[in-house]
JSON list of C-alpha atoms in Angstrom, two decimals:
[
{"chain": "A", "resi": 84, "resn": "UNK", "atom": "CA", "xyz": [-75.22, -3.19, 9.41]},
{"chain": "A", "resi": 85, "resn": "UNK", "atom": "CA", "xyz": [-73.95, 0.48, 10.70]},
{"chain": "A", "resi": 86, "resn": "UNK", "atom": "CA", "xyz": [-71.74, -0.82, 12.32]},
{"chain": "A", "resi": 87, "resn": "UNK", "atom": "CA", "xyz": [-69.55, -3.35, 9.54]},
{"chain": "A", "resi": 88, "resn": "UNK", "atom": "CA", "xyz": [-69.60, -0.10, 7.62]},
{"chain": "A", "resi": 89, "resn": "UNK", "atom": "CA", "xyz": [-67.86, 2.17, 9.28]},
{"chain": "A", "resi": 90, "resn": "UNK", "atom": "CA", "xyz": [-64.93, -0.79, 9.99]},
{"chain": "A", "resi": 91, "resn": "UNK", "atom": "CA", "xyz": [-65.04, -0.95, 6.04]},
{"chain": "A", "resi": 92, "resn": "UNK", "atom": "CA", "xyz": [-64.74, 3.12, 5.69]},
{"chain": "A", "resi": 93, "resn": "UNK", "atom": "CA", "xyz": [-61.62, 2.57, 8.45]},
{"chain": "A", "resi": 94, "resn": "UNK", "atom": "CA", "xyz": [-60.28, -0.69, 7.32]},
{"chain": "A", "resi": 95, "resn": "UNK", "atom": "CA", "xyz": [-60.29, 1.39, 3.59]},
{"chain": "A", "resi": 96, "resn": "UNK", "atom": "CA", "xyz": [-58.66, 4.86, 4.60]},
{"chain": "A", "resi": 97, "resn": "UNK", "atom": "CA", "xyz": [-55.74, 2.61, 6.00]},
{"chain": "A", "resi": 98, "resn": "UNK", "atom": "CA", "xyz": [-54.99, 1.16, 3.52]},
{"chain": "A", "resi": 99, "resn": "UNK", "atom": "CA", "xyz": [-54.70, 4.42, 1.37]},
{"chain": "A", "resi": 100, "resn": "UNK", "atom": "CA", "xyz": [-52.48, 5.70, 3.79]},
{"chain": "A", "resi": 101, "resn": "UNK", "atom": "CA", "xyz": [-49.84, 2.89, 3.09]},
{"chain": "A", "resi": 102, "resn": "UNK", "atom": "CA", "xyz": [-47.15, 3.50, 0.33]},
{"chain": "A", "resi": 103, "resn": "UNK", "atom": "CA", "xyz": [-47.65, 1.66, -2.35]},
{"chain": "A", "resi": 104, "resn": "UNK", "atom": "CA", "xyz": [-45.71, 1.00, -5.24]},
{"chain": "A", "resi": 105, "resn": "UNK", "atom": "CA", "xyz": [-46.65, 1.39, -9.60]},
{"chain": "A", "resi": 106, "resn": "UNK", "atom": "CA", "xyz": [-47.10, -3.04, -9.38]},
{"chain": "A", "resi": 107, "resn": "UNK", "atom": "CA", "xyz": [-50.18, -2.54, -6.90]},
{"chain": "A", "resi": 108, "resn": "UNK", "atom": "CA", "xyz": [-47.53, -4.38, -3.52]},
{"chain": "A", "resi": 109, "resn": "UNK", "atom": "CA", "xyz": [-47.77, -2.34, -0.29]},
{"chain": "A", "resi": 110, "resn": "UNK", "atom": "CA", "xyz": [-43.90, -0.98, 0.93]},
{"chain": "A", "resi": 111, "resn": "UNK", "atom": "CA", "xyz": [-43.19, 0.17, 4.72]},
{"chain": "A", "resi": 112, "resn": "UNK", "atom": "CA", "xyz": [-41.57, 2.84, 5.10]},
{"chain": "A", "resi": 113, "resn": "UNK", "atom": "CA", "xyz": [-37.86, 1.69, 4.56]},
{"chain": "A", "resi": 114, "resn": "UNK", "atom": "CA", "xyz": [-38.85, -0.46, 1.99]},
{"chain": "A", "resi": 115, "resn": "UNK", "atom": "CA", "xyz": [-40.35, 2.53, -0.16]},
{"chain": "A", "resi": 116, "resn": "UNK", "atom": "CA", "xyz": [-36.98, 4.56, 0.91]},
{"chain": "A", "resi": 117, "resn": "UNK", "atom": "CA", "xyz": [-34.50, 2.23, -0.29]},
{"chain": "A", "resi": 118, "resn": "UNK", "atom": "CA", "xyz": [-36.58, 1.84, -3.68]},
{"chain": "A", "resi": 119, "resn": "UNK", "atom": "CA", "xyz": [-36.59, 5.45, -4.16]},
{"chain": "A", "resi": 120, "resn": "UNK", "atom": "CA", "xyz": [-33.38, 5.89, -3.13]},
{"chain": "A", "resi": 121, "resn": "UNK", "atom": "CA", "xyz": [-32.46, 3.11, -6.61]},
{"chain": "A", "resi": 122, "resn": "UNK", "atom": "CA", "xyz": [-34.48, 5.16, -9.30]},
{"chain": "A", "resi": 123, "resn": "UNK", "atom": "CA", "xyz": [-33.32, 8.15, -8.08]},
{"chain": "A", "resi": 124, "resn": "UNK", "atom": "CA", "xyz": [-29.50, 7.31, -8.57]},
{"chain": "A", "resi": 125, "resn": "UNK", "atom": "CA", "xyz": [-28.26, 8.77, -12.12]},
{"chain": "A", "resi": 126, "resn": "UNK", "atom": "CA", "xyz": [-25.08, 7.48, -13.22]},
{"chain": "A", "resi": 127, "resn": "UNK", "atom": "CA", "xyz": [-22.13, 10.32, -15.02]},
{"chain": "A", "resi": 128, "resn": "UNK", "atom": "CA", "xyz": [-19.19, 9.86, -16.35]},
{"chain": "A", "resi": 129, "resn": "UNK", "atom": "CA", "xyz": [-16.48, 12.10, -16.17]},
{"chain": "A", "resi": 130, "resn": "UNK", "atom": "CA", "xyz": [-13.34, 12.73, -17.45]},
{"chain": "A", "resi": 131, "resn": "UNK", "atom": "CA", "xyz": [-13.90, 8.69, -18.72]},
{"chain": "A", "resi": 132, "resn": "UNK", "atom": "CA", "xyz": [-14.75, 7.80, -15.43]},
{"chain": "A", "resi": 133, "resn": "UNK", "atom": "CA", "xyz": [-18.67, 6.30, -14.33]},
{"chain": "A", "resi": 134, "resn": "UNK", "atom": "CA", "xyz": [-19.64, 7.73, -11.09]},
{"chain": "A", "resi": 135, "resn": "UNK", "atom": "CA", "xyz": [-22.87, 6.91, -9.48]},
{"chain": "A", "resi": 136, "resn": "UNK", "atom": "CA", "xyz": [-25.20, 9.76, -8.66]},
{"chain": "A", "resi": 137, "resn": "UNK", "atom": "CA", "xyz": [-27.25, 9.09, -5.38]},
{"chain": "A", "resi": 138, "resn": "UNK", "atom": "CA", "xyz": [-29.70, 12.68, -3.45]},
{"chain": "A", "resi": 139, "resn": "UNK", "atom": "CA", "xyz": [-26.82, 12.73, -0.32]},
{"chain": "A", "resi": 140, "resn": "UNK", "atom": "CA", "xyz": [-23.88, 11.15, -2.90]},
{"chain": "A", "resi": 141, "resn": "UNK", "atom": "CA", "xyz": [-21.77, 9.96, -5.32]},
{"chain": "A", "resi": 142, "resn": "UNK", "atom": "CA", "xyz": [-19.69, 7.34, -5.52]},
{"chain": "A", "resi": 143, "resn": "UNK", "atom": "CA", "xyz": [-17.77, 5.32, -9.08]},
{"chain": "A", "resi": 144, "resn": "UNK", "atom": "CA", "xyz": [-19.39, 3.21, -10.54]},
{"chain": "A", "resi": 145, "resn": "UNK", "atom": "CA", "xyz": [-19.54, -0.18, -8.94]},
{"chain": "A", "resi": 146, "resn": "UNK", "atom": "CA", "xyz": [-19.05, -3.79, -10.59]},
{"chain": "A", "resi": 147, "resn": "UNK", "atom": "CA", "xyz": [-19.61, -7.55, -10.14]},
{"chain": "A", "resi": 148, "resn": "UNK", "atom": "CA", "xyz": [-16.98, -9.78, -10.26]},
{"chain": "A", "resi": 149, "resn": "UNK", "atom": "CA", "xyz": [-17.62, -10.28, -13.64]},
{"chain": "A", "resi": 150, "resn": "UNK", "atom": "CA", "xyz": [-18.91, -6.90, -15.32]},
{"chain": "A", "resi": 151, "resn": "UNK", "atom": "CA", "xyz": [-16.70, -3.84, -14.09]},
{"chain": "A", "resi": 152, "resn": "UNK", "atom": "CA", "xyz": [-17.92, -0.78, -13.18]},
{"chain": "A", "resi": 153, "resn": "UNK", "atom": "CA", "xyz": [-14.48, 1.58, -14.58]},
{"chain": "A", "resi": 154, "resn": "UNK", "atom": "CA", "xyz": [-13.43, -1.51, -17.94]},
{"chain": "A", "resi": 155, "resn": "UNK", "atom": "CA", "xyz": [-10.37, -0.19, -20.55]},
{"chain": "A", "resi": 156, "resn": "UNK", "atom": "CA", "xyz": [-9.72, 2.38, -18.19]},
{"chain": "A", "resi": 157, "resn": "UNK", "atom": "CA", "xyz": [-5.45, 3.17, -19.07]},
{"chain": "A", "resi": 158, "resn": "UNK", "atom": "CA", "xyz": [-2.74, 5.69, -17.27]},
{"chain": "A", "resi": 159, "resn": "UNK", "atom": "CA", "xyz": [-2.85, 7.71, -14.27]},
{"chain": "A", "resi": 160, "resn": "UNK", "atom": "CA", "xyz": [-6.28, 8.91, -13.46]},
{"chain": "A", "resi": 161, "resn": "UNK", "atom": "CA", "xyz": [-8.05, 11.20, -10.79]},
{"chain": "A", "resi": 162, "resn": "UNK", "atom": "CA", "xyz": [-10.91, 10.45, -9.11]},
{"chain": "A", "resi": 163, "resn": "UNK", "atom": "CA", "xyz": [-13.49, 13.43, -8.82]},
{"chain": "A", "resi": 164, "resn": "UNK", "atom": "CA", "xyz": [-14.66, 14.87, -5.00]},
{"chain": "A", "resi": 165, "resn": "UNK", "atom": "CA", "xyz": [-17.57, 15.88, -6.35]},
{"chain": "A", "resi": 166, "resn": "UNK", "atom": "CA", "xyz": [-20.31, 15.43, -9.22]},
{"chain": "A", "resi": 167, "resn": "UNK", "atom": "CA", "xyz": [-23.26, 16.71, -10.17]},
{"chain": "A", "resi": 168, "resn": "UNK", "atom": "CA", "xyz": [-22.48, 18.71, -6.60]},
{"chain": "A", "resi": 169, "resn": "UNK", "atom": "CA", "xyz": [-22.83, 16.32, -3.91]},
{"chain": "A", "resi": 170, "resn": "UNK", "atom": "CA", "xyz": [-19.37, 14.78, -2.79]},
{"chain": "A", "resi": 171, "resn": "UNK", "atom": "CA", "xyz": [-18.19, 11.24, -3.96]},
{"chain": "A", "resi": 172, "resn": "UNK", "atom": "CA", "xyz": [-17.95, 8.97, -0.80]},
{"chain": "A", "resi": 173, "resn": "UNK", "atom": "CA", "xyz": [-16.93, 5.64, -1.61]},
{"chain": "A", "resi": 174, "resn": "UNK", "atom": "CA", "xyz": [-15.00, 3.44, -4.46]},
{"chain": "A", "resi": 175, "resn": "UNK", "atom": "CA", "xyz": [-17.28, 1.47, -5.93]},
{"chain": "A", "resi": 176, "resn": "UNK", "atom": "CA", "xyz": [-16.41, -2.62, -5.77]},
{"chain": "A", "resi": 177, "resn": "UNK", "atom": "CA", "xyz": [-14.85, -3.96, -8.53]},
{"chain": "A", "resi": 178, "resn": "UNK", "atom": "CA", "xyz": [-15.02, -0.24, -9.55]},
{"chain": "A", "resi": 179, "resn": "UNK", "atom": "CA", "xyz": [-11.07, -0.36, -11.33]},
{"chain": "A", "resi": 180, "resn": "UNK", "atom": "CA", "xyz": [-10.71, -4.00, -11.94]},
{"chain": "A", "resi": 181, "resn": "UNK", "atom": "CA", "xyz": [-8.33, -4.93, -14.04]},
{"chain": "A", "resi": 182, "resn": "UNK", "atom": "CA", "xyz": [-7.86, -2.19, -15.58]},
{"chain": "A", "resi": 183, "resn": "UNK", "atom": "CA", "xyz": [-4.39, -0.82, -16.72]},
{"chain": "A", "resi": 184, "resn": "UNK", "atom": "CA", "xyz": [-4.60, 2.57, -14.56]},
{"chain": "A", "resi": 185, "resn": "UNK", "atom": "CA", "xyz": [-0.93, 3.40, -14.34]},
{"chain": "A", "resi": 186, "resn": "UNK", "atom": "CA", "xyz": [-2.09, 6.22, -10.74]},
{"chain": "A", "resi": 187, "resn": "UNK", "atom": "CA", "xyz": [-4.22, 7.05, -9.17]},
{"chain": "A", "resi": 188, "resn": "UNK", "atom": "CA", "xyz": [-5.55, 10.14, -7.36]},
{"chain": "A", "resi": 189, "resn": "UNK", "atom": "CA", "xyz": [-8.01, 9.65, -4.24]},
{"chain": "A", "resi": 190, "resn": "UNK", "atom": "CA", "xyz": [-9.77, 13.06, -2.71]},
{"chain": "A", "resi": 191, "resn": "UNK", "atom": "CA", "xyz": [-10.47, 14.03, 0.52]},
{"chain": "A", "resi": 192, "resn": "UNK", "atom": "CA", "xyz": [-13.50, 13.13, 0.22]},
{"chain": "A", "resi": 193, "resn": "UNK", "atom": "CA", "xyz": [-13.59, 9.05, 0.22]},
{"chain": "A", "resi": 194, "resn": "UNK", "atom": "CA", "xyz": [-13.87, 7.63, 2.89]},
{"chain": "A", "resi": 195, "resn": "UNK", "atom": "CA", "xyz": [-14.41, 4.09, 1.68]},
{"chain": "A", "resi": 196, "resn": "UNK", "atom": "CA", "xyz": [-13.26, 1.70, -1.56]},
{"chain": "A", "resi": 197, "resn": "UNK", "atom": "CA", "xyz": [-14.42, -0.83, -2.32]},
{"chain": "A", "resi": 198, "resn": "UNK", "atom": "CA", "xyz": [-14.59, -4.76, -2.95]},
{"chain": "A", "resi": 199, "resn": "UNK", "atom": "CA", "xyz": [-11.36, -5.57, -5.13]},
{"chain": "A", "resi": 200, "resn": "UNK", "atom": "CA", "xyz": [-12.04, -2.40, -6.23]},
{"chain": "A", "resi": 201, "resn": "UNK", "atom": "CA", "xyz": [-8.42, -1.73, -8.27]},
{"chain": "A", "resi": 202, "resn": "UNK", "atom": "CA", "xyz": [-7.48, -5.56, -7.87]},
{"chain": "A", "resi": 203, "resn": "UNK", "atom": "CA", "xyz": [-5.67, -6.82, -10.75]},
{"chain": "A", "resi": 204, "resn": "UNK", "atom": "CA", "xyz": [-4.32, -3.56, -11.99]},
{"chain": "A", "resi": 205, "resn": "UNK", "atom": "CA", "xyz": [-1.32, -4.96, -12.77]},
{"chain": "A", "resi": 206, "resn": "UNK", "atom": "CA", "xyz": [0.04, -1.73, -14.32]},
{"chain": "A", "resi": 207, "resn": "UNK", "atom": "CA", "xyz": [-0.25, 0.19, -11.36]},
{"chain": "A", "resi": 208, "resn": "UNK", "atom": "CA", "xyz": [2.98, 1.61, -9.45]},
{"chain": "A", "resi": 209, "resn": "UNK", "atom": "CA", "xyz": [0.95, 4.89, -7.52]},
{"chain": "A", "resi": 210, "resn": "UNK", "atom": "CA", "xyz": [-1.90, 4.91, -5.17]},
{"chain": "A", "resi": 211, "resn": "UNK", "atom": "CA", "xyz": [-2.35, 8.61, -3.13]},
{"chain": "A", "resi": 212, "resn": "UNK", "atom": "CA", "xyz": [-5.01, 8.07, -0.62]},
{"chain": "A", "resi": 213, "resn": "UNK", "atom": "CA", "xyz": [-7.09, 11.22, 1.08]},
{"chain": "A", "resi": 214, "resn": "UNK", "atom": "CA", "xyz": [-6.42, 11.75, 5.08]},
{"chain": "A", "resi": 215, "resn": "UNK", "atom": "CA", "xyz": [-10.49, 11.31, 5.40]},
{"chain": "A", "resi": 216, "resn": "UNK", "atom": "CA", "xyz": [-9.97, 7.42, 4.20]},
{"chain": "A", "resi": 217, "resn": "UNK", "atom": "CA", "xyz": [-11.34, 4.45, 6.95]},
{"chain": "A", "resi": 218, "resn": "UNK", "atom": "CA", "xyz": [-11.80, 1.18, 5.16]},
{"chain": "A", "resi": 219, "resn": "UNK", "atom": "CA", "xyz": [-10.01, -0.11, 2.67]},
{"chain": "A", "resi": 220, "resn": "UNK", "atom": "CA", "xyz": [-12.74, -3.55, 1.32]},
{"chain": "A", "resi": 221, "resn": "UNK", "atom": "CA", "xyz": [-11.89, -6.39, 0.90]},
{"chain": "A", "resi": 222, "resn": "UNK", "atom": "CA", "xyz": [-8.78, -7.42, -2.00]},
{"chain": "A", "resi": 223, "resn": "UNK", "atom": "CA", "xyz": [-9.33, -3.31, -2.76]},
{"chain": "A", "resi": 224, "resn": "UNK", "atom": "CA", "xyz": [-5.78, -3.24, -3.85]},
{"chain": "A", "resi": 225, "resn": "UNK", "atom": "CA", "xyz": [-4.66, -7.17, -4.05]},
{"chain": "A", "resi": 226, "resn": "UNK", "atom": "CA", "xyz": [-2.13, -8.49, -7.11]},
{"chain": "A", "resi": 227, "resn": "UNK", "atom": "CA", "xyz": [-1.23, -4.90, -7.95]},
{"chain": "A", "resi": 228, "resn": "UNK", "atom": "CA", "xyz": [1.60, -6.89, -8.07]},
{"chain": "A", "resi": 229, "resn": "UNK", "atom": "CA", "xyz": [3.86, -3.12, -10.03]},
{"chain": "A", "resi": 230, "resn": "UNK", "atom": "CA", "xyz": [1.83, -1.31, -6.99]},
{"chain": "A", "resi": 231, "resn": "UNK", "atom": "CA", "xyz": [5.33, 0.30, -4.86]},
{"chain": "A", "resi": 232, "resn": "UNK", "atom": "CA", "xyz": [4.08, 3.56, -4.17]},
{"chain": "A", "resi": 233, "resn": "UNK", "atom": "CA", "xyz": [1.26, 4.15, -1.26]},
{"chain": "A", "resi": 234, "resn": "UNK", "atom": "CA", "xyz": [1.13, 5.35, 2.88]},
{"chain": "A", "resi": 235, "resn": "UNK", "atom": "CA", "xyz": [-1.16, 3.68, 4.57]},
{"chain": "A", "resi": 236, "resn": "UNK", "atom": "CA", "xyz": [-2.67, 7.18, 6.11]},
{"chain": "A", "resi": 237, "resn": "UNK", "atom": "CA", "xyz": [-3.46, 7.43, 10.21]},
{"chain": "A", "resi": 238, "resn": "UNK", "atom": "CA", "xyz": [-7.66, 7.78, 9.32]},
{"chain": "A", "resi": 239, "resn": "UNK", "atom": "CA", "xyz": [-7.53, 4.06, 7.99]},
{"chain": "A", "resi": 240, "resn": "UNK", "atom": "CA", "xyz": [-10.19, 1.83, 10.80]},
{"chain": "A", "resi": 241, "resn": "UNK", "atom": "CA", "xyz": [-9.88, -0.95, 8.64]},
{"chain": "A", "resi": 242, "resn": "UNK", "atom": "CA", "xyz": [-8.16, -2.47, 6.79]},
{"chain": "A", "resi": 243, "resn": "UNK", "atom": "CA", "xyz": [-9.40, -5.92, 4.89]},
{"chain": "A", "resi": 244, "resn": "UNK", "atom": "CA", "xyz": [-8.32, -9.39, 4.09]},
{"chain": "A", "resi": 245, "resn": "UNK", "atom": "CA", "xyz": [-6.08, -9.87, 1.84]},
{"chain": "A", "resi": 246, "resn": "UNK", "atom": "CA", "xyz": [-6.10, -5.90, 0.85]},
{"chain": "A", "resi": 247, "resn": "UNK", "atom": "CA", "xyz": [-2.59, -6.44, -0.76]},
{"chain": "A", "resi": 248, "resn": "UNK", "atom": "CA", "xyz": [-2.24, -9.33, -1.35]},
{"chain": "A", "resi": 249, "resn": "UNK", "atom": "CA", "xyz": [0.74, -10.22, -3.30]},
{"chain": "A", "resi": 250, "resn": "UNK", "atom": "CA", "xyz": [1.95, -6.99, -4.43]},
{"chain": "A", "resi": 251, "resn": "UNK", "atom": "CA", "xyz": [5.67, -7.71, -4.80]},
{"chain": "A", "resi": 252, "resn": "UNK", "atom": "CA", "xyz": [7.15, -4.60, -5.57]},
{"chain": "A", "resi": 253, "resn": "UNK", "atom": "CA", "xyz": [5.66, -2.92, -1.66]},
{"chain": "A", "resi": 254, "resn": "UNK", "atom": "CA", "xyz": [9.20, -2.87, 0.41]},
{"chain": "A", "resi": 255, "resn": "UNK", "atom": "CA", "xyz": [7.63, -1.11, 3.27]},
{"chain": "A", "resi": 256, "resn": "UNK", "atom": "CA", "xyz": [4.18, -1.36, 4.98]},
{"chain": "A", "resi": 257, "resn": "UNK", "atom": "CA", "xyz": [3.19, 1.92, 7.90]},
{"chain": "A", "resi": 258, "resn": "UNK", "atom": "CA", "xyz": [-0.21, 0.45, 9.79]},
{"chain": "A", "resi": 259, "resn": "UNK", "atom": "CA", "xyz": [-1.32, 3.62, 10.58]},
{"chain": "A", "resi": 260, "resn": "UNK", "atom": "CA", "xyz": [-2.03, 4.48, 13.91]},
{"chain": "A", "resi": 261, "resn": "UNK", "atom": "CA", "xyz": [-6.45, 4.66, 14.47]},
{"chain": "A", "resi": 262, "resn": "UNK", "atom": "CA", "xyz": [-6.22, 0.96, 13.06]},
{"chain": "A", "resi": 263, "resn": "UNK", "atom": "CA", "xyz": [-9.00, -1.26, 14.18]},
{"chain": "A", "resi": 264, "resn": "UNK", "atom": "CA", "xyz": [-9.10, -4.35, 12.17]},
{"chain": "A", "resi": 265, "resn": "UNK", "atom": "CA", "xyz": [-6.72, -5.72, 10.50]},
{"chain": "A", "resi": 266, "resn": "UNK", "atom": "CA", "xyz": [-8.15, -8.02, 7.88]},
{"chain": "A", "resi": 267, "resn": "UNK", "atom": "CA", "xyz": [-6.60, -11.96, 6.97]},
{"chain": "A", "resi": 268, "resn": "UNK", "atom": "CA", "xyz": [-3.55, -12.10, 4.54]},
{"chain": "A", "resi": 269, "resn": "UNK", "atom": "CA", "xyz": [-3.55, -8.45, 3.54]},
{"chain": "A", "resi": 270, "resn": "UNK", "atom": "CA", "xyz": [-0.22, -8.48, 3.14]},
{"chain": "A", "resi": 271, "resn": "UNK", "atom": "CA", "xyz": [0.56, -11.86, 2.74]},
{"chain": "A", "resi": 272, "resn": "UNK", "atom": "CA", "xyz": [2.87, -12.90, 0.29]},
{"chain": "A", "resi": 273, "resn": "UNK", "atom": "CA", "xyz": [3.85, -9.01, 0.07]},
{"chain": "A", "resi": 274, "resn": "UNK", "atom": "CA", "xyz": [7.84, -10.85, 0.06]},
{"chain": "A", "resi": 275, "resn": "UNK", "atom": "CA", "xyz": [9.80, -7.17, -0.47]},
{"chain": "A", "resi": 276, "resn": "UNK", "atom": "CA", "xyz": [8.46, -6.00, 2.49]},
{"chain": "A", "resi": 277, "resn": "UNK", "atom": "CA", "xyz": [11.12, -5.53, 5.36]},
{"chain": "A", "resi": 278, "resn": "UNK", "atom": "CA", "xyz": [11.37, -3.55, 7.80]},
{"chain": "A", "resi": 279, "resn": "UNK", "atom": "CA", "xyz": [9.62, -2.79, 11.88]},
{"chain": "A", "resi": 280, "resn": "UNK", "atom": "CA", "xyz": [5.68, -3.21, 12.62]},
{"chain": "A", "resi": 281, "resn": "UNK", "atom": "CA", "xyz": [3.68, -0.85, 15.41]},
{"chain": "A", "resi": 282, "resn": "UNK", "atom": "CA", "xyz": [0.41, -2.10, 15.63]},
{"chain": "A", "resi": 283, "resn": "UNK", "atom": "CA", "xyz": [-1.31, 0.55, 17.27]},
{"chain": "A", "resi": 284, "resn": "UNK", "atom": "CA", "xyz": [-3.66, 0.13, 21.03]},
{"chain": "A", "resi": 285, "resn": "UNK", "atom": "CA", "xyz": [-6.57, 0.48, 18.90]},
{"chain": "A", "resi": 286, "resn": "UNK", "atom": "CA", "xyz": [-6.21, -3.15, 17.63]},
{"chain": "A", "resi": 287, "resn": "UNK", "atom": "CA", "xyz": [-9.38, -4.51, 18.52]},
{"chain": "A", "resi": 288, "resn": "UNK", "atom": "CA", "xyz": [-9.75, -7.04, 15.66]},
{"chain": "A", "resi": 289, "resn": "UNK", "atom": "CA", "xyz": [-6.52, -9.20, 13.45]},
{"chain": "A", "resi": 290, "resn": "UNK", "atom": "CA", "xyz": [-7.01, -11.67, 10.73]},
{"chain": "A", "resi": 291, "resn": "UNK", "atom": "CA", "xyz": [-5.20, -14.67, 10.40]},
{"chain": "A", "resi": 292, "resn": "UNK", "atom": "CA", "xyz": [-1.34, -14.35, 8.87]},
{"chain": "A", "resi": 293, "resn": "UNK", "atom": "CA", "xyz": [-1.44, -11.01, 7.06]},
{"chain": "A", "resi": 294, "resn": "UNK", "atom": "CA", "xyz": [2.13, -10.98, 6.91]},
{"chain": "A", "resi": 295, "resn": "UNK", "atom": "CA", "xyz": [2.75, -14.46, 5.77]},
{"chain": "A", "resi": 296, "resn": "UNK", "atom": "CA", "xyz": [5.50, -15.18, 2.79]},
{"chain": "A", "resi": 297, "resn": "UNK", "atom": "CA", "xyz": [6.79, -11.99, 3.49]},
{"chain": "A", "resi": 298, "resn": "UNK", "atom": "CA", "xyz": [10.30, -11.32, 5.55]},
{"chain": "A", "resi": 299, "resn": "UNK", "atom": "CA", "xyz": [8.70, -10.23, 8.85]},
{"chain": "A", "resi": 300, "resn": "UNK", "atom": "CA", "xyz": [6.00, -12.84, 9.19]},
{"chain": "A", "resi": 301, "resn": "UNK", "atom": "CA", "xyz": [8.14, -14.74, 11.57]},
{"chain": "A", "resi": 302, "resn": "UNK", "atom": "CA", "xyz": [8.46, -12.30, 13.42]},
{"chain": "A", "resi": 303, "resn": "UNK", "atom": "CA", "xyz": [5.50, -11.28, 14.50]},
{"chain": "A", "resi": 304, "resn": "UNK", "atom": "CA", "xyz": [4.53, -14.04, 16.51]},
{"chain": "A", "resi": 305, "resn": "UNK", "atom": "CA", "xyz": [1.29, -13.28, 18.80]},
{"chain": "A", "resi": 306, "resn": "UNK", "atom": "CA", "xyz": [0.84, -9.52, 17.81]},
{"chain": "A", "resi": 307, "resn": "UNK", "atom": "CA", "xyz": [2.24, -7.36, 20.70]},
{"chain": "A", "resi": 308, "resn": "UNK", "atom": "CA", "xyz": [-0.19, -4.33, 20.29]},
{"chain": "A", "resi": 309, "resn": "UNK", "atom": "CA", "xyz": [1.05, -0.93, 20.78]},
{"chain": "A", "resi": 310, "resn": "UNK", "atom": "CA", "xyz": [5.25, -2.34, 20.39]},
{"chain": "A", "resi": 311, "resn": "UNK", "atom": "CA", "xyz": [7.69, -1.92, 17.49]},
{"chain": "A", "resi": 312, "resn": "UNK", "atom": "CA", "xyz": [7.82, -5.48, 16.63]},
{"chain": "A", "resi": 313, "resn": "UNK", "atom": "CA", "xyz": [11.10, -5.80, 14.89]},
{"chain": "A", "resi": 314, "resn": "UNK", "atom": "CA", "xyz": [12.53, -7.46, 11.72]}
]
């Protein structure tokens, strides 16, 4: 009898030591950490732009394919480098999709531009990228037909699939010297791109036909890494 009582007490103490959420469901340490981060997030608006602020960082408010993060914006915008004392490190997925912004300046705290962040921004002409940027997500600037001025910094390591698809106002492109991944159709249908392309030795993965339907597509052949490929 005493042995059974001791076992019962031991089991009870073990259960009490586990993290429990309000619904009574017992969660692992990683699960409760993620839950707390989501619950701790706050939304802040600065100069008309919505941000989501977490415990250690902030990002422009993300959206979905049916509900964009910052709908209705127009004109020139500048992303904050810090919100409520937290560095802004990412442009959220679908954050500025289909807006009427004309230019955007992104601060040196940002390392990641999310999926479709600026897709279908039909009036966007100029993007000022930071030297901190490492990732340009899938379709991040896709179908921005008026985008003519953008300098790809050498800090960039990943250019996602269709990142600049259909940007017919682009006339040249600089491949970052530290680029590791160039996604499928990254510059497809950028019909006015011309000049020469240099693919760096850092390249690890090249997607299918990143320059399809451009004036340099047929010259790239098998993508000679580390060499200049002329038009």
